Short mmCIF file of C-alpha atoms in Angstrom, two decimals:
data_model
loop_
_atom_site.label_atom_id
_atom_site.label_comp_id
_atom_site.label_asym_id
_atom_site.label_seq_id
_atom_site.Cartn_x
_atom_site.Cartn_y
_atom_site.Cartn_z
CA MET A 1 0.71 -15.46 22.38
CA THR A 2 -1.68 -14.76 19.32
CA GLU A 3 -1.23 -18.12 17.81
CA ALA A 4 -0.28 -21.58 18.91
CA VAL A 5 3.39 -22.38 17.98
CA SER A 6 5.43 -25.60 17.73
CA SER A 7 6.90 -26.44 20.87
CA ASP A 8 10.25 -27.20 19.48
CA LEU A 9 10.36 -23.51 18.29
CA GLU A 10 10.22 -22.33 22.20
CA PRO A 11 12.86 -19.93 23.31
CA HIS A 12 15.98 -21.18 25.39
CA PRO A 13 17.94 -18.42 26.38
CA GLU A 14 20.22 -21.06 28.62
CA ALA A 15 20.70 -22.76 25.39
CA VAL A 16 22.85 -19.49 24.45
CA ASN A 17 26.37 -19.59 24.11
CA THR A 18 27.34 -17.53 21.04
CA VAL A 19 26.37 -14.25 19.36
CA SER A 20 24.22 -16.67 16.73
CA ASP A 21 22.74 -18.71 19.21
CA LEU A 22 21.37 -15.47 20.89
CA GLY A 23 20.09 -14.03 17.68
CA GLN A 24 18.16 -17.15 16.94
CA GLN A 25 17.00 -17.47 20.51
CA LEU A 26 15.66 -13.96 20.21
CA ARG A 27 14.25 -14.84 17.10
CA ARG A 28 12.38 -17.78 18.29
CA LEU A 29 11.04 -15.56 21.62
CA ARG A 30 9.29 -12.96 18.80
CA VAL A 31 7.64 -16.10 17.09
CA TRP A 32 6.77 -17.80 20.14
CA MET A 33 5.21 -14.76 21.57
CA GLY A 34 2.75 -14.50 18.39
CA ARG A 35 5.25 -12.76 15.75
CA PRO A 36 4.91 -9.29 16.59
CA SER A 37 5.94 -6.89 13.74
CA LEU A 38 9.48 -5.02 14.17
CA ARG A 39 7.46 -1.98 13.95
CA ALA A 40 5.21 -3.07 16.80
CA LEU A 41 8.20 -4.08 18.79
CA GLU A 42 9.64 -0.23 18.54
CA GLU A 43 6.03 0.88 19.33
CA GLU A 44 5.76 -1.18 22.42
CA ALA A 45 9.53 -0.26 23.67
CA ARG A 46 8.41 3.50 23.15
CA LYS A 47 5.66 3.04 25.88
CA ILE A 48 7.89 1.38 28.16
CA ARG A 49 10.35 3.87 27.73
CA LYS A 50 7.82 6.86 28.75
CA ASN A 51 7.60 5.00 31.73
CA GLU A 52 11.27 4.14 32.46
CA THR A 53 13.19 6.89 31.24
CA ALA A 54 16.36 4.76 31.48
CA PHE A 55 15.04 2.43 28.83
CA LEU A 56 16.76 2.20 25.59
CA ALA A 57 14.72 2.75 22.40
CA LEU A 58 14.48 -0.15 20.10
CA PRO A 59 14.59 0.81 16.81
CA ARG A 60 13.29 -1.57 13.86
CA SER A 61 16.94 -1.99 12.57
CA THR A 62 18.19 -2.41 15.86
CA ALA A 63 15.88 -5.32 16.40
CA ALA A 64 16.53 -7.01 13.01
CA ASP A 65 20.34 -6.98 13.54
CA ALA A 66 19.87 -8.41 16.88
CA GLU A 67 17.82 -11.51 15.41
CA ARG A 68 20.26 -12.11 12.49
CA GLY A 69 23.11 -12.72 14.98
CA ARG A 70 25.97 -11.59 13.55
CA HIS A 71 26.72 -8.69 15.54
CA LEU A 72 26.52 -8.42 19.55
CA PRO A 73 23.76 -6.25 20.16
CA ARG A 74 24.14 -3.83 23.45
CA LEU A 75 22.80 -5.59 26.59
CA GLU A 76 19.97 -2.82 26.52
CA SER A 77 18.94 -3.63 23.25
CA VAL A 78 18.56 -7.57 24.19
CA GLU A 79 16.48 -6.27 26.94
CA ALA A 80 14.41 -3.64 25.00
CA PHE A 81 13.75 -6.49 22.49
CA VAL A 82 12.62 -9.07 25.25
CA ARG A 83 10.33 -7.04 27.17
CA ALA A 84 8.91 -5.31 24.09
CA CYS A 85 8.19 -9.13 23.22
CA GLY A 86 5.98 -9.14 26.19
CA VAL A 87 8.25 -10.82 28.97
CA SER A 88 7.91 -8.80 32.03
CA ASP A 89 8.93 -11.22 34.65
CA LEU A 90 12.00 -9.90 36.19
CA ALA A 91 13.85 -13.68 36.87
CA GLU A 92 13.24 -14.35 32.89
CA VAL A 93 14.53 -10.74 31.74
CA GLU A 94 17.54 -11.49 33.82
CA ARG A 95 18.10 -15.11 32.01
CA TRP A 96 18.16 -13.20 28.73
CA LYS A 97 20.90 -10.89 30.10
CA MET A 98 22.91 -14.03 31.34
CA ALA A 99 22.45 -15.28 27.41
CA TRP A 100 23.90 -12.07 26.71
CA ARG A 101 26.82 -12.13 28.81
CA ARG A 102 27.59 -15.67 27.68
CA ALA A 103 27.47 -14.49 23.97
CA ALA A 104 29.56 -11.48 24.72
CA THR A 105 32.52 -13.56 26.13
CA GLN A 106 32.43 -15.76 23.21
CA SER A 107 32.46 -12.85 21.12
CA THR A 108 35.60 -11.84 22.90
CA THR A 109 37.48 -15.28 22.94
CA GLY A 110 35.88 -17.38 20.77
CA SER A 111 35.28 -17.42 16.97
CA SER A 112 35.58 -14.26 15.19
CA THR A 113 32.73 -15.18 12.80
CA GLY A 114 30.04 -15.26 15.44
CA PHE A 115 28.84 -18.23 14.52
CA ALA A 116 28.59 -21.49 16.70
CA PRO A 117 30.97 -24.60 15.59
CA THR A 118 28.82 -27.49 14.00
CA SER A 119 29.27 -30.53 15.54
CA SER A 120 30.45 -33.71 13.77
CA ALA A 121 26.86 -35.56 14.15
CA GLY A 122 25.62 -31.86 12.60
CA ARG A 123 28.16 -32.30 10.03
CA ARG A 124 27.35 -36.11 9.22
CA HIS A 125 23.49 -34.78 9.42
CA SER A 126 24.28 -32.33 6.96
CA ALA A 127 25.80 -35.04 4.23
CA VAL A 128 22.52 -36.85 3.94
CA SER A 129 20.74 -33.56 3.64
CA ASP A 130 22.68 -32.45 0.89
CA SER A 131 22.52 -35.99 -1.05
CA ASP A 132 18.48 -35.81 -0.49
CA PRO A 133 16.78 -32.54 -0.62
CA SER A 134 13.64 -33.78 0.58
CA ARG A 135 15.30 -34.33 4.23
CA ALA A 136 15.31 -31.14 5.94
CA ILE A 137 17.94 -29.58 7.65
CA PRO A 138 17.19 -29.16 11.60
CA THR A 139 17.10 -25.46 13.07
CA ASN A 140 16.65 -26.33 16.32
CA SER A 141 19.73 -26.09 18.58
CA SER A 142 22.49 -23.52 18.33
CA ALA A 143 23.23 -24.77 14.82
CA GLY A 144 20.35 -22.78 13.26
CA PHE A 145 22.07 -19.48 12.10
CA SER A 146 25.10 -21.46 10.68
CA ILE A 147 22.46 -23.64 8.63
CA ALA A 148 21.80 -20.09 6.69
CA ASP A 149 25.87 -19.56 6.06
CA ARG A 150 25.74 -23.32 4.75
CA LEU A 151 22.84 -22.89 2.68
CA ALA A 152 24.02 -19.73 1.22
CA ALA A 153 27.42 -21.31 0.34
CA MET A 154 25.20 -24.33 -1.48
CA PRO A 155 24.53 -24.04 -5.10
CA VAL A 156 20.92 -21.90 -5.55
CA ARG A 157 18.95 -25.22 -6.66
CA ALA A 158 19.96 -27.51 -3.66
CA ALA A 159 19.19 -25.20 -0.96
CA ALA A 160 16.09 -24.01 -2.77
CA ASP A 161 14.77 -27.92 -2.49
CA GLN A 162 16.29 -28.15 1.29
CA LEU A 163 14.67 -24.65 2.45
CA ALA A 164 11.39 -25.87 0.65
CA ALA A 165 11.51 -29.02 2.54
CA MET A 166 11.63 -27.55 5.95
CA PRO A 167 8.71 -26.39 7.94
CA VAL A 168 7.38 -22.67 6.91
CA LEU A 169 8.38 -21.19 10.07
CA GLU A 170 11.71 -22.77 10.09
CA ALA A 171 12.55 -22.10 6.62
CA ALA A 172 11.46 -18.47 7.51
CA MET A 173 13.75 -18.18 10.29
CA VAL A 174 16.73 -19.47 8.18
CA LEU A 175 15.90 -16.89 5.36
CA ALA A 176 15.46 -14.16 7.89
CA SER A 177 19.00 -14.57 9.02
CA MET A 178 20.46 -15.40 5.45
CA ASP A 179 22.10 -12.44 3.52
CA SER A 180 19.47 -10.56 1.54
CA THR A 181 20.80 -11.88 -1.69
CA ALA A 182 21.58 -14.95 -1.27
CA ALA A 183 17.92 -15.18 0.30
CA ALA A 184 16.52 -13.62 -2.93
CA ARG A 185 18.22 -16.02 -5.07
CA ARG A 186 16.93 -19.05 -3.15
CA LEU A 187 13.32 -17.51 -3.20
CA LYS A 188 13.22 -17.12 -6.38
CA ALA A 189 14.48 -20.74 -7.28
CA MET A 190 11.47 -22.41 -4.80
CA PRO A 191 8.28 -22.68 -5.79
CA PRO A 192 6.24 -19.39 -5.71
CA GLU A 193 3.74 -20.54 -3.42
CA LYS A 194 6.37 -22.10 -1.11
CA ALA A 195 8.57 -19.09 -1.08
CA ALA A 196 5.53 -16.80 -0.41
CA ALA A 197 4.55 -18.83 2.32
CA MET A 198 7.37 -18.30 3.99
CA LEU A 199 7.85 -14.58 3.66
CA SER A 200 4.41 -14.45 5.05
CA GLU A 201 6.09 -15.56 8.27
CA MET A 202 8.52 -12.78 8.40
CA ASP A 203 8.58 -9.36 9.04
CA GLU A 204 7.78 -6.78 6.58
CA SER A 205 11.34 -4.86 6.64
CA LEU A 206 13.22 -8.45 6.42
CA VAL A 207 10.77 -9.44 3.25
CA LEU A 208 11.49 -6.22 1.39
CA GLN A 209 15.14 -6.27 2.21
CA ARG A 210 14.95 -10.19 0.39
CA LEU A 211 12.78 -8.97 -2.27
CA ARG A 212 14.55 -5.80 -3.27
CA PRO A 213 17.31 -7.52 -4.99
CA LEU A 214 14.66 -9.39 -7.52
CA GLU A 215 13.29 -8.28 -10.75
CA ALA A 216 9.54 -6.70 -10.32
CA SER A 217 7.94 -9.54 -12.28
CA ALA A 218 9.23 -11.82 -10.00
CA VAL A 219 8.44 -9.76 -6.87
CA ALA A 220 4.57 -9.41 -8.33
CA THR A 221 4.51 -13.06 -8.61
CA LEU A 222 5.14 -14.03 -5.43
CA PHE A 223 3.22 -11.44 -4.59
CA GLY A 224 0.31 -13.51 -6.44
CA HIS A 225 0.29 -15.90 -3.90
CA MET A 226 -0.06 -13.91 -0.90
CA SER A 227 -3.15 -12.14 0.47
CA PRO A 228 -3.69 -8.60 -0.81
CA LEU A 229 -4.11 -7.26 2.75
CA ARG A 230 -0.29 -8.93 3.31
CA VAL A 231 0.77 -7.26 0.00
CA ALA A 232 -0.58 -3.89 1.16
CA GLU A 233 1.37 -4.18 4.47
CA LEU A 234 4.43 -4.88 2.59
CA MET A 235 3.62 -1.96 -0.15
CA ALA A 236 2.95 0.59 2.71
CA GLU A 237 6.42 -0.38 4.32
CA ALA A 238 7.77 -0.60 0.95
CA ASN A 239 6.63 3.25 0.19
CA ASP A 240 8.38 4.37 3.22
CA LEU A 241 11.72 2.86 2.34
CA ALA A 242 11.49 3.25 -1.29
CA SER A 243 8.59 4.28 -3.04
CA ASP A 244 10.27 4.08 -6.44
CA TRP A 245 10.51 0.16 -6.15
CA ALA A 246 7.00 -0.42 -4.77
CA SER A 247 5.59 1.69 -7.65
CA THR A 248 7.20 0.03 -10.25
CA VAL A 249 6.49 -3.70 -8.61
CA LEU A 250 2.72 -2.71 -8.69
CA SER A 251 3.25 -1.49 -11.95
CA VAL A 252 3.76 -5.09 -13.42
CA MET A 253 1.28 -6.90 -11.30
CA PRO A 254 -2.26 -7.65 -13.29
CA ALA A 255 -4.94 -4.78 -13.02
CA GLU A 256 -7.41 -6.78 -11.35
CA GLN A 257 -4.61 -7.77 -8.68
CA ALA A 258 -3.16 -4.21 -8.10
CA ALA A 259 -6.51 -3.14 -7.67
CA THR A 260 -7.07 -5.26 -4.92
CA VAL A 261 -4.23 -4.54 -3.19
CA LEU A 262 -5.03 -0.34 -3.48
CA ALA A 263 -7.90 -1.19 -1.80
CA GLU A 264 -6.57 -2.54 0.90
CA LEU A 265 -4.17 0.58 1.52
CA PRO A 266 -5.44 3.81 3.13
CA ALA A 267 -7.25 6.08 0.44
CA GLN A 268 -4.14 8.60 0.40
CA GLN A 269 -1.36 6.04 0.27
CA ALA A 270 -3.39 4.31 -2.66
CA ALA A 271 -3.56 7.76 -4.18
CA ALA A 272 -0.05 8.32 -4.20
CA PHE A 273 0.62 5.34 -5.66
CA SER A 274 -1.82 5.90 -8.58
CA ILE A 275 0.24 8.66 -10.17
CA ALA A 276 3.40 6.18 -10.98
CA ILE A 277 1.33 3.22 -12.26
CA PRO A 278 0.35 2.77 -15.56
CA ALA A 279 -3.71 3.99 -16.80
CA GLU A 280 -4.89 0.37 -17.05
CA GLN A 281 -4.06 0.05 -13.23
CA ALA A 282 -5.17 2.92 -12.05
CA THR A 283 -8.75 2.48 -14.02
CA ALA A 284 -9.05 -0.85 -13.10
CA ALA A 285 -8.19 0.26 -9.05
CA ILE A 286 -10.63 3.12 -9.45
CA MET A 287 -13.43 0.71 -10.94
CA GLU A 288 -13.19 -1.44 -7.97
CA LEU A 289 -12.39 0.54 -5.23
CA PRO A 290 -14.65 2.54 -2.36
CA ALA A 291 -16.04 5.53 -3.69
CA GLU A 292 -13.76 7.33 -0.95
CA GLN A 293 -10.71 5.78 -1.85
CA ALA A 294 -11.35 5.75 -5.94
CA VAL A 295 -12.20 9.75 -5.54
CA ALA A 296 -9.00 10.13 -3.33
CA MET A 297 -6.97 8.63 -6.25
CA LEU A 298 -8.66 10.59 -8.71
CA THR A 299 -7.95 13.72 -6.48
CA ALA A 300 -4.43 13.03 -6.06
CA MET A 301 -3.33 12.36 -10.07
CA PRO A 302 -2.77 14.92 -12.52
CA THR A 303 -6.09 16.61 -13.81
CA GLU A 304 -5.08 15.05 -17.28
CA GLN A 305 -4.61 11.68 -15.82
CA ALA A 306 -7.98 11.61 -13.85
CA ALA A 307 -9.86 12.67 -16.84
CA ALA A 308 -8.38 9.90 -18.94
CA ALA A 309 -9.14 7.33 -16.23
CA LEU A 310 -12.71 8.96 -15.91
CA THR A 311 -13.32 8.29 -19.82
CA GLU A 312 -12.38 4.51 -19.37
CA LEU A 313 -14.97 4.24 -16.80
CA PRO A 314 -18.49 3.14 -17.17
CA ALA A 315 -20.62 6.30 -17.56
CA GLN A 316 -22.52 5.19 -14.30
CA ARG A 317 -19.23 4.39 -11.85
CA ALA A 318 -17.69 8.06 -13.77
CA ILE A 319 -20.94 9.78 -12.50
CA ALA A 320 -21.26 8.30 -9.28
CA LEU A 321 -17.76 9.08 -8.35
CA LEU A 322 -18.25 12.74 -9.98
CA GLY A 323 -21.07 12.93 -7.69
CA VAL A 324 -19.10 12.58 -4.35
CA MET A 325 -16.09 14.81 -5.70
CA GLN A 326 -15.96 18.63 -4.61
CA ASN A 327 -17.40 20.54 -7.24
CA ARG A 328 -14.57 22.71 -8.16
CA GLN A 329 -12.22 19.37 -8.41
CA ALA A 330 -14.88 17.90 -10.36
CA ALA A 331 -15.02 21.05 -12.72
CA MET A 332 -11.31 20.38 -13.16
CA VAL A 333 -11.40 17.07 -14.21
CA LEU A 334 -14.34 17.36 -16.66
CA ALA A 335 -12.52 20.61 -18.20
CA LYS A 336 -10.00 18.36 -19.78
CA LEU A 337 -12.90 15.97 -21.34
CA PRO A 338 -14.30 16.38 -24.76
CA ALA A 339 -16.87 18.73 -24.48
CA GLN A 340 -19.90 16.51 -25.57
CA GLN A 341 -19.19 13.88 -22.75
CA THR A 342 -18.64 16.61 -20.10
CA ALA A 343 -22.24 17.14 -21.21
CA ILE A 344 -23.39 13.73 -20.93
CA LEU A 345 -21.81 13.20 -17.37
CA VAL A 346 -22.98 16.76 -16.01
CA ALA A 347 -26.60 16.28 -17.51
CA ALA A 348 -26.74 13.05 -15.23
CA LEU A 349 -25.30 14.93 -11.98
CA PRO A 350 -28.21 16.11 -9.56
CA THR A 351 -29.15 19.95 -10.26
CA ALA A 352 -27.59 21.57 -7.04
CA GLN A 353 -24.14 19.74 -8.23
CA ALA A 354 -24.97 20.51 -11.83
CA VAL A 355 -25.09 24.19 -11.12
CA ALA A 356 -21.95 24.26 -8.68
CA THR A 357 -20.17 22.88 -11.69
CA LEU A 358 -21.25 25.04 -14.51
CA PRO A 359 -19.54 28.28 -13.23
CA ASP A 360 -16.09 26.21 -13.18
CA LEU A 361 -16.21 24.91 -16.66
CA PRO A 362 -14.82 26.43 -20.12
CA ALA A 363 -17.32 28.03 -21.94
CA GLU A 364 -17.38 25.13 -24.68
CA GLN A 365 -18.23 22.54 -22.21
CA ALA A 366 -20.92 24.77 -20.22
CA MET A 367 -22.57 25.42 -23.92
CA ALA A 368 -22.58 21.61 -24.24
CA VAL A 369 -23.91 20.87 -21.18
CA LEU A 370 -26.68 23.67 -21.18
CA ALA A 371 -27.55 22.11 -25.00
CA LYS A 372 -27.94 18.75 -23.36
CA LEU A 373 -30.04 19.40 -20.64
CA PRO A 374 -33.88 19.21 -21.06
CA ALA A 375 -35.10 22.56 -21.01
CA PRO A 376 -36.48 22.79 -18.03
CA ARG A 377 -33.59 21.50 -16.08
CA ALA A 378 -31.54 23.76 -18.11
CA MET A 379 -33.68 26.45 -16.76
CA ALA A 380 -33.24 25.17 -13.17
CA VAL A 381 -29.42 25.37 -13.82
CA LEU A 382 -29.73 28.88 -14.91
CA LYS A 383 -31.67 30.10 -12.59
CA GLU A 384 -29.39 29.14 -9.55
CA LEU A 385 -26.70 31.36 -11.50
CA PRO A 386 -25.89 34.99 -11.11
CA THR A 387 -28.33 36.90 -13.74
CA GLU A 388 -25.21 38.01 -15.77
CA GLN A 389 -23.44 34.27 -16.01
CA ALA A 390 -27.18 32.81 -16.99
CA ALA A 391 -27.24 35.74 -19.88
CA THR A 392 -23.66 35.05 -21.02
CA LEU A 393 -24.43 31.53 -21.06
CA LEU A 394 -27.65 31.75 -22.87
CA ALA A 395 -26.19 34.05 -25.54
CA GLU A 396 -24.08 31.43 -26.26
CA LEU A 397 -26.90 28.87 -27.21
CA PRO A 398 -28.44 27.91 -30.66
CA THR A 399 -31.51 30.72 -30.60
CA GLN A 400 -34.14 28.26 -30.84
CA ARG A 401 -32.49 26.45 -27.67
CA ALA A 402 -32.17 29.91 -25.78
CA MET A 403 -35.89 30.69 -26.84
CA ALA A 404 -37.04 27.17 -25.43
CA VAL A 405 -35.07 27.75 -21.91
CA LEU A 406 -36.79 31.25 -21.65
CA ALA A 407 -40.02 29.78 -22.44
CA VAL A 408 -40.11 28.12 -19.29
CA MET A 409 -38.65 30.87 -16.93
CA SER A 410 -40.98 33.15 -15.24
CA THR A 411 -41.73 36.37 -17.24
CA GLU A 412 -39.63 38.55 -14.49
CA GLN A 413 -36.30 35.99 -14.77
CA ALA A 414 -37.14 36.07 -18.65
CA ALA A 415 -36.48 39.53 -18.80
CA ALA A 416 -33.76 39.77 -16.20
CA VAL A 417 -31.80 37.44 -18.18
CA LEU A 418 -32.46 39.15 -21.43
CA GLY A 419 -31.91 42.95 -19.91
CA GLN A 420 -28.23 41.26 -19.40
CA MET A 421 -27.66 39.69 -22.86
CA PRO A 422 -25.51 41.25 -25.34
CA HIS A 423 -27.82 43.56 -27.60
CA GLU A 424 -26.73 41.22 -31.01
CA ALA A 425 -27.89 37.81 -29.06
CA ARG A 426 -30.90 39.70 -27.34
CA GLU A 427 -32.41 41.37 -30.97
CA LEU A 428 -32.05 37.76 -32.18
CA ILE A 429 -34.28 36.51 -29.70
CA ARG A 430 -36.78 38.92 -30.07
CA ASP A 431 -36.88 38.99 -33.97
CA GLU A 432 -37.44 35.02 -33.63
CA LEU A 433 -40.32 35.96 -30.75
CA ARG A 434 -41.80 37.99 -33.61
CA ALA A 435 -41.70 35.97 -36.27
CA HIS A 436 -42.93 33.09 -34.46
CA LYS A 437 -46.15 35.27 -33.30
CA HIS A 438 -47.17 35.71 -37.13
CA ARG A 439 -46.99 32.04 -37.96
#
């Protein structure tokens, strides 16, 4: 058990008489055992199955259906659920099998709805609760899932008030068993901090089912009352199920909130989201994320979008990110910027990276970079390039600038570069040198 849970939520398989009871008690078992996610149950069942070939797999959808208590699950699914929760004692597992057998008998001979009948005492208590929303409906005993149906049938505001008055865990259990659309409407009618607290107690897949009917802005409001890590877990799950929906929600979040959520995601997943969100959110995220994730986002974006995001960053941040990008990728992004902006950024890079980036830049950007660099640094850059390429670049510079660069080269290097320059450019430089000597 990973955290303390109130004793009134302890599961009691011997109390099971109906399919609804079985679902409620399975949910209580998972809460009691520390609330492992449905994904964690699926993985644990897979581990057990490796050692027991007859053991049944437990997909998340199967586990979720078993908890809802609307249909009788297979006996093997109940065993898989119980053992994946950590119940290993054979006698305890047998208690849950007996619970299933009682529910199975009821489902074939009893109510066709699969819900336990409400006692007269329960009806009297419900009448009080209906008239006084501050009186929470009890969720212990076998009435738990019929409460979900009753709340779903009540006016939305009254049902929301009753859910808000319940202890958070118990309200979460009721919402988990309620129809997704009905649950969504009641969540929207609650104070967002209350609704968010309940959703934080539910499995990711169940939460997403209840959020999908809501408009994106309402979901973003609820997410604003959750931790960035919890929201990131939900977004990661949503991306597996409905990436368009997840991106839409992310796009209506305030930029800073979106950035904190993206920071909690793996770099590649954050990058995938960045393609579908507005530039404001993407830029805010790139500003706040660790360099590795920010670069992954820039790399995953279309080149034009990455360049646009880069132009919105402070120069120091942009230079820092370019410094850790692959040279060719950096050149592709820089090529989409105005030449003078490219020159400013490349001029601030280490010489080795400037040298590696320059050959992949369009001629206009490369010229702007060389014109921006101090002559000694421009010479250092040109020195690392093949002589023919250095000569081509130098020939495009203004004559005075080209002479300044040649002046700081060794005699041998200058001669080699001049020898590779086009005849017209070479003669202009020589004429200027002769004129300079006669002054």
